JSON list of C-alpha atoms in Angstrom, two decimals:
[
{"chain": "A", "resi": 1, "resn": "MET", "atom": "CA", "xyz": [20.39, 5.40, -33.34]},
{"chain": "A", "resi": 2, "resn": "PRO", "atom": "CA", "xyz": [24.35, 4.88, -32.75]},
{"chain": "A", "resi": 3, "resn": "ASP", "atom": "CA", "xyz": [25.75, 7.55, -29.99]},
{"chain": "A", "resi": 4, "resn": "ALA", "atom": "CA", "xyz": [26.36, 11.10, -31.24]},
{"chain": "A", "resi": 5, "resn": "SER", "atom": "CA", "xyz": [26.91, 13.19, -28.32]},
{"chain": "A", "resi": 6, "resn": "VAL", "atom": "CA", "xyz": [30.00, 13.88, -28.89]},
{"chain": "A", "resi": 7, "resn": "VAL", "atom": "CA", "xyz": [30.97, 14.80, -32.43]},
{"chain": "A", "resi": 8, "resn": "ASP", "atom": "CA", "xyz": [34.29, 13.11, -34.00]},
{"chain": "A", "resi": 9, "resn": "PRO", "atom": "CA", "xyz": [37.09, 14.89, -33.19]},
{"chain": "A", "resi": 10, "resn": "THR", "atom": "CA", "xyz": [39.30, 13.85, -36.22]},
{"chain": "A", "resi": 11, "resn": "PRO", "atom": "CA", "xyz": [40.08, 16.14, -38.99]},
{"chain": "A", "resi": 12, "resn": "SER", "atom": "CA", "xyz": [37.54, 15.97, -41.12]},
{"chain": "A", "resi": 13, "resn": "PHE", "atom": "CA", "xyz": [37.68, 17.51, -44.84]},
{"chain": "A", "resi": 14, "resn": "SER", "atom": "CA", "xyz": [33.54, 18.46, -43.93]},
{"chain": "A", "resi": 15, "resn": "PRO", "atom": "CA", "xyz": [32.67, 21.39, -42.46]},
{"chain": "A", "resi": 16, "resn": "LEU", "atom": "CA", "xyz": [30.88, 20.98, -38.71]},
{"chain": "A", "resi": 17, "resn": "TYR", "atom": "CA", "xyz": [27.40, 21.97, -39.35]},
{"chain": "A", "resi": 18, "resn": "GLN", "atom": "CA", "xyz": [27.40, 19.60, -42.36]},
{"chain": "A", "resi": 19, "resn": "GLN", "atom": "CA", "xyz": [28.49, 16.28, -39.80]},
{"chain": "A", "resi": 20, "resn": "ILE", "atom": "CA", "xyz": [25.76, 17.23, -37.38]},
{"chain": "A", "resi": 21, "resn": "LYS", "atom": "CA", "xyz": [22.96, 17.80, -40.26]},
{"chain": "A", "resi": 22, "resn": "GLY", "atom": "CA", "xyz": [24.50, 13.71, -41.16]},
{"chain": "A", "resi": 23, "resn": "LEU", "atom": "CA", "xyz": [24.28, 12.81, -37.92]},
{"chain": "A", "resi": 24, "resn": "LEU", "atom": "CA", "xyz": [20.67, 14.34, -38.10]},
{"chain": "A", "resi": 25, "resn": "VAL", "atom": "CA", "xyz": [19.68, 12.90, -41.66]},
{"chain": "A", "resi": 26, "resn": "ARG", "atom": "CA", "xyz": [20.72, 8.98, -39.12]},
{"chain": "A", "resi": 27, "resn": "GLY", "atom": "CA", "xyz": [18.54, 9.73, -36.65]},
{"chain": "A", "resi": 28, "resn": "LEU", "atom": "CA", "xyz": [15.21, 10.34, -39.62]},
{"chain": "A", "resi": 29, "resn": "GLU", "atom": "CA", "xyz": [17.12, 7.06, -41.10]},
{"chain": "A", "resi": 30, "resn": "ALA", "atom": "CA", "xyz": [16.99, 5.30, -38.13]},
{"chain": "A", "resi": 31, "resn": "GLY", "atom": "CA", "xyz": [13.34, 6.55, -37.28]},
{"chain": "A", "resi": 32, "resn": "GLU", "atom": "CA", "xyz": [14.83, 8.31, -33.62]},
{"chain": "A", "resi": 33, "resn": "TRP", "atom": "CA", "xyz": [11.78, 11.18, -35.49]},
{"chain": "A", "resi": 34, "resn": "LYS", "atom": "CA", "xyz": [9.09, 9.69, -37.92]},
{"chain": "A", "resi": 35, "resn": "PRO", "atom": "CA", "xyz": [7.13, 12.11, -40.57]},
{"chain": "A", "resi": 36, "resn": "GLY", "atom": "CA", "xyz": [5.06, 14.73, -38.65]},
{"chain": "A", "resi": 37, "resn": "ASP", "atom": "CA", "xyz": [7.01, 14.73, -35.50]},
{"chain": "A", "resi": 38, "resn": "VAL", "atom": "CA", "xyz": [8.73, 17.43, -33.73]},
{"chain": "A", "resi": 39, "resn": "ILE", "atom": "CA", "xyz": [12.35, 17.11, -33.17]},
{"chain": "A", "resi": 40, "resn": "PRO", "atom": "CA", "xyz": [14.94, 18.59, -30.40]},
{"chain": "A", "resi": 41, "resn": "SER", "atom": "CA", "xyz": [14.93, 22.55, -30.25]},
{"chain": "A", "resi": 42, "resn": "GLU", "atom": "CA", "xyz": [17.94, 24.33, -31.28]},
{"chain": "A", "resi": 43, "resn": "ILE", "atom": "CA", "xyz": [19.07, 24.50, -27.81]},
{"chain": "A", "resi": 44, "resn": "GLU", "atom": "CA", "xyz": [19.00, 20.92, -26.91]},
{"chain": "A", "resi": 45, "resn": "LEU", "atom": "CA", "xyz": [20.67, 19.41, -29.92]},
{"chain": "A", "resi": 46, "resn": "ALA", "atom": "CA", "xyz": [22.81, 22.05, -29.61]},
{"chain": "A", "resi": 47, "resn": "ALA", "atom": "CA", "xyz": [23.71, 20.53, -25.96]},
{"chain": "A", "resi": 48, "resn": "ARG", "atom": "CA", "xyz": [23.05, 17.10, -27.07]},
{"chain": "A", "resi": 49, "resn": "PHE", "atom": "CA", "xyz": [26.01, 16.91, -30.02]},
{"chain": "A", "resi": 50, "resn": "LYS", "atom": "CA", "xyz": [28.27, 19.56, -27.84]},
{"chain": "A", "resi": 51, "resn": "VAL", "atom": "CA", "xyz": [28.47, 22.81, -30.78]},
{"chain": "A", "resi": 52, "resn": "SER", "atom": "CA", "xyz": [26.82, 25.86, -30.70]},
{"chain": "A", "resi": 53, "resn": "GLN", "atom": "CA", "xyz": [23.08, 26.95, -31.32]},
{"chain": "A", "resi": 54, "resn": "GLY", "atom": "CA", "xyz": [24.59, 28.10, -34.71]},
{"chain": "A", "resi": 55, "resn": "THR", "atom": "CA", "xyz": [25.52, 25.20, -36.23]},
{"chain": "A", "resi": 56, "resn": "VAL", "atom": "CA", "xyz": [22.52, 23.67, -35.02]},
{"chain": "A", "resi": 57, "resn": "ARG", "atom": "CA", "xyz": [20.70, 26.05, -36.47]},
{"chain": "A", "resi": 58, "resn": "LYS", "atom": "CA", "xyz": [22.56, 26.33, -40.42]},
{"chain": "A", "resi": 59, "resn": "ALA", "atom": "CA", "xyz": [22.17, 22.32, -40.57]},
{"chain": "A", "resi": 60, "resn": "ILE", "atom": "CA", "xyz": [18.44, 22.57, -39.72]},
{"chain": "A", "resi": 61, "resn": "ASP", "atom": "CA", "xyz": [18.17, 25.77, -42.28]},
{"chain": "A", "resi": 62, "resn": "GLU", "atom": "CA", "xyz": [20.03, 23.41, -44.98]},
{"chain": "A", "resi": 63, "resn": "LEU", "atom": "CA", "xyz": [17.50, 20.01, -44.41]},
{"chain": "A", "resi": 64, "resn": "ALA", "atom": "CA", "xyz": [14.52, 22.30, -44.42]},
{"chain": "A", "resi": 65, "resn": "THR", "atom": "CA", "xyz": [15.65, 23.46, -47.87]},
{"chain": "A", "resi": 66, "resn": "GLU", "atom": "CA", "xyz": [15.65, 20.18, -48.85]},
{"chain": "A", "resi": 67, "resn": "ASN", "atom": "CA", "xyz": [12.27, 19.34, -47.51]},
{"chain": "A", "resi": 68, "resn": "LEU", "atom": "CA", "xyz": [12.90, 16.84, -45.09]},
{"chain": "A", "resi": 69, "resn": "LEU", "atom": "CA", "xyz": [12.30, 19.09, -42.06]},
{"chain": "A", "resi": 70, "resn": "VAL", "atom": "CA", "xyz": [9.95, 22.26, -42.09]},
{"chain": "A", "resi": 71, "resn": "ARG", "atom": "CA", "xyz": [9.73, 24.68, -39.65]},
{"chain": "A", "resi": 72, "resn": "ARG", "atom": "CA", "xyz": [6.63, 26.06, -38.06]},
{"chain": "A", "resi": 73, "resn": "GLN", "atom": "CA", "xyz": [6.84, 29.75, -36.49]},
{"chain": "A", "resi": 74, "resn": "GLY", "atom": "CA", "xyz": [5.67, 29.24, -32.85]},
{"chain": "A", "resi": 75, "resn": "LYS", "atom": "CA", "xyz": [6.05, 25.11, -32.59]},
{"chain": "A", "resi": 76, "resn": "GLY", "atom": "CA", "xyz": [9.09, 24.36, -34.14]},
{"chain": "A", "resi": 77, "resn": "THR", "atom": "CA", "xyz": [10.65, 22.44, -36.10]},
{"chain": "A", "resi": 78, "resn": "PHE", "atom": "CA", "xyz": [8.97, 19.12, -37.93]},
{"chain": "A", "resi": 79, "resn": "VAL", "atom": "CA", "xyz": [9.89, 16.48, -39.87]},
{"chain": "A", "resi": 80, "resn": "ALA", "atom": "CA", "xyz": [8.09, 17.06, -43.55]},
{"chain": "A", "resi": 81, "resn": "THR", "atom": "CA", "xyz": [5.99, 14.64, -44.11]},
{"chain": "A", "resi": 82, "resn": "HIS", "atom": "CA", "xyz": [4.38, 14.02, -47.95]},
{"chain": "A", "resi": 83, "resn": "ALA", "atom": "CA", "xyz": [0.95, 14.86, -46.10]},
{"chain": "A", "resi": 84, "resn": "GLU", "atom": "CA", "xyz": [2.26, 18.47, -46.16]},
{"chain": "A", "resi": 85, "resn": "GLU", "atom": "CA", "xyz": [0.62, 20.78, -49.64]},
{"chain": "A", "resi": 86, "resn": "LYS", "atom": "CA", "xyz": [4.13, 21.81, -50.03]},
{"chain": "A", "resi": 87, "resn": "VAL", "atom": "CA", "xyz": [5.36, 18.69, -49.81]},
{"chain": "A", "resi": 88, "resn": "GLN", "atom": "CA", "xyz": [2.89, 16.74, -51.08]},
{"chain": "A", "resi": 89, "resn": "TYR", "atom": "CA", "xyz": [2.91, 18.13, -55.02]},
{"chain": "A", "resi": 90, "resn": "ARG", "atom": "CA", "xyz": [7.04, 18.71, -55.05]},
{"chain": "A", "resi": 91, "resn": "PHE", "atom": "CA", "xyz": [7.73, 15.84, -57.47]},
{"chain": "A", "resi": 92, "resn": "LEU", "atom": "CA", "xyz": [4.74, 16.16, -59.77]},
{"chain": "A", "resi": 93, "resn": "ARG", "atom": "CA", "xyz": [5.14, 19.11, -61.63]},
{"chain": "A", "resi": 94, "resn": "LEU", "atom": "CA", "xyz": [2.35, 18.87, -63.83]},
{"chain": "A", "resi": 95, "resn": "ARG", "atom": "CA", "xyz": [0.41, 22.49, -63.87]},
{"chain": "A", "resi": 96, "resn": "PRO", "atom": "CA", "xyz": [-2.69, 23.46, -65.64]},
{"chain": "A", "resi": 97, "resn": "ASP", "atom": "CA", "xyz": [-2.24, 25.59, -68.07]},
{"chain": "A", "resi": 98, "resn": "ASP", "atom": "CA", "xyz": [-5.14, 27.82, -67.41]},
{"chain": "A", "resi": 99, "resn": "GLY", "atom": "CA", "xyz": [-3.65, 28.75, -64.11]},
{"chain": "A", "resi": 100, "resn": "GLY", "atom": "CA", "xyz": [-5.55, 26.40, -62.02]},
{"chain": "A", "resi": 101, "resn": "ALA", "atom": "CA", "xyz": [-4.84, 24.52, -58.58]},
{"chain": "A", "resi": 102, "resn": "GLY", "atom": "CA", "xyz": [-3.79, 21.47, -60.60]},
{"chain": "A", "resi": 103, "resn": "SER", "atom": "CA", "xyz": [-5.38, 18.93, -58.02]},
{"chain": "A", "resi": 104, "resn": "MET", "atom": "CA", "xyz": [-5.84, 15.43, -60.12]},
{"chain": "A", "resi": 105, "resn": "GLN", "atom": "CA", "xyz": [-7.98, 12.27, -59.15]},
{"chain": "A", "resi": 106, "resn": "ARG", "atom": "CA", "xyz": [-6.28, 8.97, -59.60]},
{"chain": "A", "resi": 107, "resn": "ARG", "atom": "CA", "xyz": [-7.54, 5.60, -61.43]},
{"chain": "A", "resi": 108, "resn": "LEU", "atom": "CA", "xyz": [-5.95, 2.58, -60.43]},
{"chain": "A", "resi": 109, "resn": "LEU", "atom": "CA", "xyz": [-5.28, 0.30, -63.14]},
{"chain": "A", "resi": 110, "resn": "ASP", "atom": "CA", "xyz": [-3.51, -2.95, -62.01]},
{"chain": "A", "resi": 111, "resn": "CYS", "atom": "CA", "xyz": [-1.16, -3.87, -59.23]},
{"chain": "A", "resi": 112, "resn": "ARG", "atom": "CA", "xyz": [0.67, -7.26, -59.06]},
{"chain": "A", "resi": 113, "resn": "ARG", "atom": "CA", "xyz": [4.27, -8.99, -58.12]},
{"chain": "A", "resi": 114, "resn": "MET", "atom": "CA", "xyz": [6.61, -9.81, -60.74]},
{"chain": "A", "resi": 115, "resn": "ARG", "atom": "CA", "xyz": [10.11, -10.43, -61.74]},
{"chain": "A", "resi": 116, "resn": "PRO", "atom": "CA", "xyz": [11.24, -6.70, -62.77]},
{"chain": "A", "resi": 117, "resn": "PRO", "atom": "CA", "xyz": [13.06, -6.85, -66.85]},
{"chain": "A", "resi": 118, "resn": "VAL", "atom": "CA", "xyz": [16.67, -6.22, -66.68]},
{"chain": "A", "resi": 119, "resn": "ASP", "atom": "CA", "xyz": [16.77, -2.69, -66.53]},
{"chain": "A", "resi": 120, "resn": "VAL", "atom": "CA", "xyz": [14.08, -2.10, -63.73]},
{"chain": "A", "resi": 121, "resn": "ALA", "atom": "CA", "xyz": [16.08, -4.38, -61.28]},
{"chain": "A", "resi": 122, "resn": "ARG", "atom": "CA", "xyz": [19.22, -2.59, -61.90]},
{"chain": "A", "resi": 123, "resn": "ALA", "atom": "CA", "xyz": [18.11, 0.74, -62.25]},
{"chain": "A", "resi": 124, "resn": "LEU", "atom": "CA", "xyz": [16.30, -0.54, -58.31]},
{"chain": "A", "resi": 125, "resn": "ASP", "atom": "CA", "xyz": [19.59, -1.73, -57.57]},
{"chain": "A", "resi": 126, "resn": "LEU", "atom": "CA", "xyz": [17.46, -5.80, -57.32]},
{"chain": "A", "resi": 127, "resn": "LYS", "atom": "CA", "xyz": [20.20, -8.64, -56.83]},
{"chain": "A", "resi": 128, "resn": "SER", "atom": "CA", "xyz": [19.34, -11.61, -59.28]},
{"chain": "A", "resi": 129, "resn": "GLY", "atom": "CA", "xyz": [15.38, -13.38, -58.07]},
{"chain": "A", "resi": 130, "resn": "GLU", "atom": "CA", "xyz": [14.12, -10.40, -56.11]},
{"chain": "A", "resi": 131, "resn": "THR", "atom": "CA", "xyz": [10.81, -8.78, -56.63]},
{"chain": "A", "resi": 132, "resn": "ALA", "atom": "CA", "xyz": [9.11, -6.07, -57.32]},
{"chain": "A", "resi": 133, "resn": "VAL", "atom": "CA", "xyz": [5.95, -4.58, -57.43]},
{"chain": "A", "resi": 134, "resn": "GLN", "atom": "CA", "xyz": [4.22, -2.68, -61.00]},
{"chain": "A", "resi": 135, "resn": "LEU", "atom": "CA", "xyz": [1.96, -0.79, -60.43]},
{"chain": "A", "resi": 136, "resn": "ARG", "atom": "CA", "xyz": [-0.07, 1.18, -63.51]},
{"chain": "A", "resi": 137, "resn": "ARG", "atom": "CA", "xyz": [-2.84, 3.96, -62.93]},
{"chain": "A", "resi": 138, "resn": "LEU", "atom": "CA", "xyz": [-3.65, 7.11, -64.31]},
{"chain": "A", "resi": 139, "resn": "LEU", "atom": "CA", "xyz": [-3.96, 11.42, -63.00]},
{"chain": "A", "resi": 140, "resn": "LEU", "atom": "CA", "xyz": [-7.09, 12.97, -63.95]},
{"chain": "A", "resi": 141, "resn": "ALA", "atom": "CA", "xyz": [-8.60, 16.47, -64.48]},
{"chain": "A", "resi": 142, "resn": "GLU", "atom": "CA", "xyz": [-11.57, 17.02, -64.38]},
{"chain": "A", "resi": 143, "resn": "GLY", "atom": "CA", "xyz": [-12.54, 13.50, -65.65]},
{"chain": "A", "resi": 144, "resn": "ARG", "atom": "CA", "xyz": [-9.84, 13.27, -68.59]},
{"chain": "A", "resi": 145, "resn": "PRO", "atom": "CA", "xyz": [-7.20, 11.62, -68.52]},
{"chain": "A", "resi": 146, "resn": "VAL", "atom": "CA", "xyz": [-3.39, 13.62, -68.12]},
{"chain": "A", "resi": 147, "resn": "VAL", "atom": "CA", "xyz": [-0.46, 11.12, -67.00]},
{"chain": "A", "resi": 148, "resn": "LEU", "atom": "CA", "xyz": [-0.33, 7.32, -67.74]},
{"chain": "A", "resi": 149, "resn": "ASP", "atom": "CA", "xyz": [2.15, 6.34, -64.81]},
{"chain": "A", "resi": 150, "resn": "ASP", "atom": "CA", "xyz": [4.64, 2.38, -65.20]},
{"chain": "A", "resi": 151, "resn": "ILE", "atom": "CA", "xyz": [5.89, 2.74, -61.10]},
{"chain": "A", "resi": 152, "resn": "TRP", "atom": "CA", "xyz": [7.92, 0.23, -60.63]},
{"chain": "A", "resi": 153, "resn": "LEU", "atom": "CA", "xyz": [8.86, -1.15, -56.52]},
{"chain": "A", "resi": 154, "resn": "PRO", "atom": "CA", "xyz": [11.48, -2.96, -54.88]},
{"chain": "A", "resi": 155, "resn": "GLY", "atom": "CA", "xyz": [8.92, -6.09, -53.26]},
{"chain": "A", "resi": 156, "resn": "THR", "atom": "CA", "xyz": [10.76, -6.01, -50.47]},
{"chain": "A", "resi": 157, "resn": "PRO", "atom": "CA", "xyz": [10.25, -3.05, -48.65]},
{"chain": "A", "resi": 158, "resn": "PHE", "atom": "CA", "xyz": [6.72, -3.35, -50.34]},
{"chain": "A", "resi": 159, "resn": "LYS", "atom": "CA", "xyz": [5.78, -6.83, -48.88]},
{"chain": "A", "resi": 160, "resn": "GLY", "atom": "CA", "xyz": [1.93, -6.22, -48.26]},
{"chain": "A", "resi": 161, "resn": "LEU", "atom": "CA", "xyz": [1.21, -3.25, -50.88]},
{"chain": "A", "resi": 162, "resn": "THR", "atom": "CA", "xyz": [-2.08, -4.81, -53.46]},
{"chain": "A", "resi": 163, "resn": "ILE", "atom": "CA", "xyz": [-4.84, -3.37, -55.45]},
{"chain": "A", "resi": 164, "resn": "GLU", "atom": "CA", "xyz": [-7.04, -3.46, -52.41]},
{"chain": "A", "resi": 165, "resn": "ARG", "atom": "CA", "xyz": [-4.78, -1.45, -50.31]},
{"chain": "A", "resi": 166, "resn": "LEU", "atom": "CA", "xyz": [-3.89, 1.09, -52.57]},
{"chain": "A", "resi": 167, "resn": "GLN", "atom": "CA", "xyz": [-7.78, 1.80, -53.55]},
{"chain": "A", "resi": 168, "resn": "GLY", "atom": "CA", "xyz": [-8.86, 2.21, -50.43]},
{"chain": "A", "resi": 169, "resn": "TRP", "atom": "CA", "xyz": [-6.55, 5.26, -49.44]},
{"chain": "A", "resi": 170, "resn": "ARG", "atom": "CA", "xyz": [-7.46, 8.59, -49.42]},
{"chain": "A", "resi": 171, "resn": "GLY", "atom": "CA", "xyz": [-4.55, 10.47, -49.36]},
{"chain": "A", "resi": 172, "resn": "PRO", "atom": "CA", "xyz": [-1.41, 10.78, -51.41]},
{"chain": "A", "resi": 173, "resn": "MET", "atom": "CA", "xyz": [0.87, 7.70, -52.12]},
{"chain": "A", "resi": 174, "resn": "TYR", "atom": "CA", "xyz": [3.63, 8.69, -51.42]},
{"chain": "A", "resi": 175, "resn": "ARG", "atom": "CA", "xyz": [2.59, 9.46, -47.38]},
{"chain": "A", "resi": 176, "resn": "LEU", "atom": "CA", "xyz": [0.56, 5.42, -47.71]},
{"chain": "A", "resi": 177, "resn": "PHE", "atom": "CA", "xyz": [5.11, 4.35, -49.08]},
{"chain": "A", "resi": 178, "resn": "GLU", "atom": "CA", "xyz": [6.01, 6.80, -45.56]},
{"chain": "A", "resi": 179, "resn": "THR", "atom": "CA", "xyz": [3.45, 6.02, -42.96]},
{"chain": "A", "resi": 180, "resn": "GLU", "atom": "CA", "xyz": [2.66, 2.28, -43.74]},
{"chain": "A", "resi": 181, "resn": "PHE", "atom": "CA", "xyz": [6.26, 0.73, -45.72]},
{"chain": "A", "resi": 182, "resn": "GLY", "atom": "CA", "xyz": [8.47, 3.00, -43.65]},
{"chain": "A", "resi": 183, "resn": "VAL", "atom": "CA", "xyz": [10.08, 4.17, -46.59]},
{"chain": "A", "resi": 184, "resn": "ARG", "atom": "CA", "xyz": [10.38, 8.30, -47.55]},
{"chain": "A", "resi": 185, "resn": "MET", "atom": "CA", "xyz": [10.76, 10.02, -50.56]},
{"chain": "A", "resi": 186, "resn": "ILE", "atom": "CA", "xyz": [13.72, 12.35, -50.05]},
{"chain": "A", "resi": 187, "resn": "ARG", "atom": "CA", "xyz": [15.10, 13.02, -53.75]},
{"chain": "A", "resi": 188, "resn": "ALA", "atom": "CA", "xyz": [14.79, 12.32, -57.60]},
{"chain": "A", "resi": 189, "resn": "GLU", "atom": "CA", "xyz": [16.61, 12.38, -60.42]},
{"chain": "A", "resi": 190, "resn": "GLU", "atom": "CA", "xyz": [14.65, 12.23, -63.74]},
{"chain": "A", "resi": 191, "resn": "LYS", "atom": "CA", "xyz": [15.10, 12.44, -67.43]},
{"chain": "A", "resi": 192, "resn": "ILE", "atom": "CA", "xyz": [12.75, 13.91, -70.26]},
{"chain": "A", "resi": 193, "resn": "ARG", "atom": "CA", "xyz": [11.62, 13.20, -73.35]},
{"chain": "A", "resi": 194, "resn": "ALA", "atom": "CA", "xyz": [9.11, 14.21, -76.23]},
{"chain": "A", "resi": 195, "resn": "VAL", "atom": "CA", "xyz": [7.97, 11.15, -77.98]},
{"chain": "A", "resi": 196, "resn": "ALA", "atom": "CA", "xyz": [4.45, 9.70, -79.88]},
{"chain": "A", "resi": 197, "resn": "ALA", "atom": "CA", "xyz": [2.14, 7.89, -78.20]},
{"chain": "A", "resi": 198, "resn": "GLY", "atom": "CA", "xyz": [1.77, 4.18, -79.14]},
{"chain": "A", "resi": 199, "resn": "SER", "atom": "CA", "xyz": [-1.57, 2.53, -78.91]},
{"chain": "A", "resi": 200, "resn": "GLU", "atom": "CA", "xyz": [-2.08, 1.32, -75.99]},
{"chain": "A", "resi": 201, "resn": "GLU", "atom": "CA", "xyz": [-1.47, 4.39, -74.48]},
{"chain": "A", "resi": 202, "resn": "ALA", "atom": "CA", "xyz": [-3.39, 6.85, -76.71]},
{"chain": "A", "resi": 203, "resn": "ASP", "atom": "CA", "xyz": [-6.40, 4.51, -75.95]},
{"chain": "A", "resi": 204, "resn": "ALA", "atom": "CA", "xyz": [-5.20, 5.28, -72.33]},
{"chain": "A", "resi": 205, "resn": "LEU", "atom": "CA", "xyz": [-5.03, 8.88, -72.25]},
{"chain": "A", "resi": 206, "resn": "ALA", "atom": "CA", "xyz": [-8.02, 9.30, -75.15]},
{"chain": "A", "resi": 207, "resn": "LEU", "atom": "CA", "xyz": [-6.00, 10.20, -77.47]},
{"chain": "A", "resi": 208, "resn": "PRO", "atom": "CA", "xyz": [-5.14, 9.18, -81.23]},
{"chain": "A", "resi": 209, "resn": "ALA", "atom": "CA", "xyz": [-2.18, 7.24, -81.75]},
{"chain": "A", "resi": 210, "resn": "GLY", "atom": "CA", "xyz": [0.69, 9.02, -83.14]},
{"chain": "A", "resi": 211, "resn": "ALA", "atom": "CA", "xyz": [-0.30, 11.65, -80.13]},
{"chain": "A", "resi": 212, "resn": "PRO", "atom": "CA", "xyz": [2.81, 14.02, -79.09]},
{"chain": "A", "resi": 213, "resn": "LEU", "atom": "CA", "xyz": [3.41, 13.58, -75.45]},
{"chain": "A", "resi": 214, "resn": "LEU", "atom": "CA", "xyz": [6.19, 14.46, -72.56]},
{"chain": "A", "resi": 215, "resn": "SER", "atom": "CA", "xyz": [7.75, 11.19, -71.31]},
{"chain": "A", "resi": 216, "resn": "VAL", "atom": "CA", "xyz": [9.26, 12.03, -68.10]},
{"chain": "A", "resi": 217, "resn": "GLU", "atom": "CA", "xyz": [11.13, 9.12, -66.24]},
{"chain": "A", "resi": 218, "resn": "ARG", "atom": "CA", "xyz": [11.69, 9.16, -62.76]},
{"chain": "A", "resi": 219, "resn": "LEU", "atom": "CA", "xyz": [14.05, 8.02, -60.27]},
{"chain": "A", "resi": 220, "resn": "SER", "atom": "CA", "xyz": [13.18, 8.62, -56.65]},
{"chain": "A", "resi": 221, "resn": "LEU", "atom": "CA", "xyz": [16.16, 7.92, -53.87]},
{"chain": "A", "resi": 222, "resn": "THR", "atom": "CA", "xyz": [15.21, 7.62, -49.86]},
{"chain": "A", "resi": 223, "resn": "TYR", "atom": "CA", "xyz": [17.75, 8.45, -47.10]},
{"chain": "A", "resi": 224, "resn": "GLY", "atom": "CA", "xyz": [21.33, 6.88, -48.78]},
{"chain": "A", "resi": 225, "resn": "ASP", "atom": "CA", "xyz": [20.71, 7.87, -52.09]},
{"chain": "A", "resi": 226, "resn": "ARG", "atom": "CA", "xyz": [18.87, 4.21, -52.10]},
{"chain": "A", "resi": 227, "resn": "PRO", "atom": "CA", "xyz": [16.58, 3.79, -55.16]},
{"chain": "A", "resi": 228, "resn": "VAL", "atom": "CA", "xyz": [13.32, 2.94, -53.85]},
{"chain": "A", "resi": 229, "resn": "GLU", "atom": "CA", "xyz": [10.41, 3.58, -57.14]},
{"chain": "A", "resi": 230, "resn": "LEU", "atom": "CA", "xyz": [11.51, 4.10, -61.30]},
{"chain": "A", "resi": 231, "resn": "ARG", "atom": "CA", "xyz": [8.35, 5.86, -62.59]},
{"chain": "A", "resi": 232, "resn": "ARG", "atom": "CA", "xyz": [7.79, 5.38, -66.15]},
{"chain": "A", "resi": 233, "resn": "GLY", "atom": "CA", "xyz": [4.81, 8.53, -67.17]},
{"chain": "A", "resi": 234, "resn": "LEU", "atom": "CA", "xyz": [3.63, 9.72, -70.41]},
{"chain": "A", "resi": 235, "resn": "TYR", "atom": "CA", "xyz": [2.06, 12.81, -70.00]},
{"chain": "A", "resi": 236, "resn": "ASN", "atom": "CA", "xyz": [-0.86, 15.01, -72.28]},
{"chain": "A", "resi": 237, "resn": "THR", "atom": "CA", "xyz": [0.40, 18.03, -72.41]},
{"chain": "A", "resi": 238, "resn": "SER", "atom": "CA", "xyz": [-2.23, 20.11, -74.11]},
{"chain": "A", "resi": 239, "resn": "SER", "atom": "CA", "xyz": [-4.07, 21.83, -71.82]},
{"chain": "A", "resi": 240, "resn": "HIS", "atom": "CA", "xyz": [-1.47, 21.03, -69.40]},
{"chain": "A", "resi": 241, "resn": "HIS", "atom": "CA", "xyz": [3.07, 21.97, -68.84]},
{"chain": "A", "resi": 242, "resn": "TYR", "atom": "CA", "xyz": [5.76, 21.11, -67.28]},
{"chain": "A", "resi": 243, "resn": "ARG", "atom": "CA", "xyz": [7.23, 23.41, -65.13]},
{"chain": "A", "resi": 244, "resn": "ASN", "atom": "CA", "xyz": [9.76, 23.53, -62.83]},
{"chain": "A", "resi": 245, "resn": "GLU", "atom": "CA", "xyz": [12.15, 26.08, -60.69]},
{"chain": "A", "resi": 246, "resn": "LEU", "atom": "CA", "xyz": [15.53, 26.84, -61.60]},
{"chain": "A", "resi": 247, "resn": "SER", "atom": "CA", "xyz": [18.33, 28.35, -58.57]}
]
């Protein structure tokens, strides 16, 4: 991580706590603190950056709100990891209508490395000739298929990702990405629309052709707003609903 012992004294339109937040994010991106690690205390960070403890606390509060850090009472502040339930299900908004836990099983259908279509390459900001990894999988609730995902990943960061590696992994897929490939999903943008199931999608989801589905296209980004995943999911909402919280 570049030397950040002294905050840049030149005038800035950014509040001081935002500058400290930026320095902390740079440390996270550089791997100074990895997912699951405890970060230095507010007092230590205040001394390091030569600012008040309150300024550091405000920066950490924002990073915790954005799910980059997690505060644990009496233990300290930790780098968030996709192994934690709160973070693990942050990107999966589908919930069962009966109010159940909403946990799902996954069934991997395909994993291949290939030249992506033009729209996928553009979304992932890939250069001409770069490859991508395409994954297809089902998410099942009590054995019934609910989600058909078509997932695209940039080839270079995910070198070595195979169907065998995915099938052998027992935790959340995003946890595999951050621990084995050093790629952490920070935030996502989604587009949602209603569609009718085509014959192939209907077969995969055990539905009649033309059945109504919710199409969710998600672009996931890592530090620096770099795109690292394009996911196109088809959701069967006959017994589930898409839930979001607005604030």
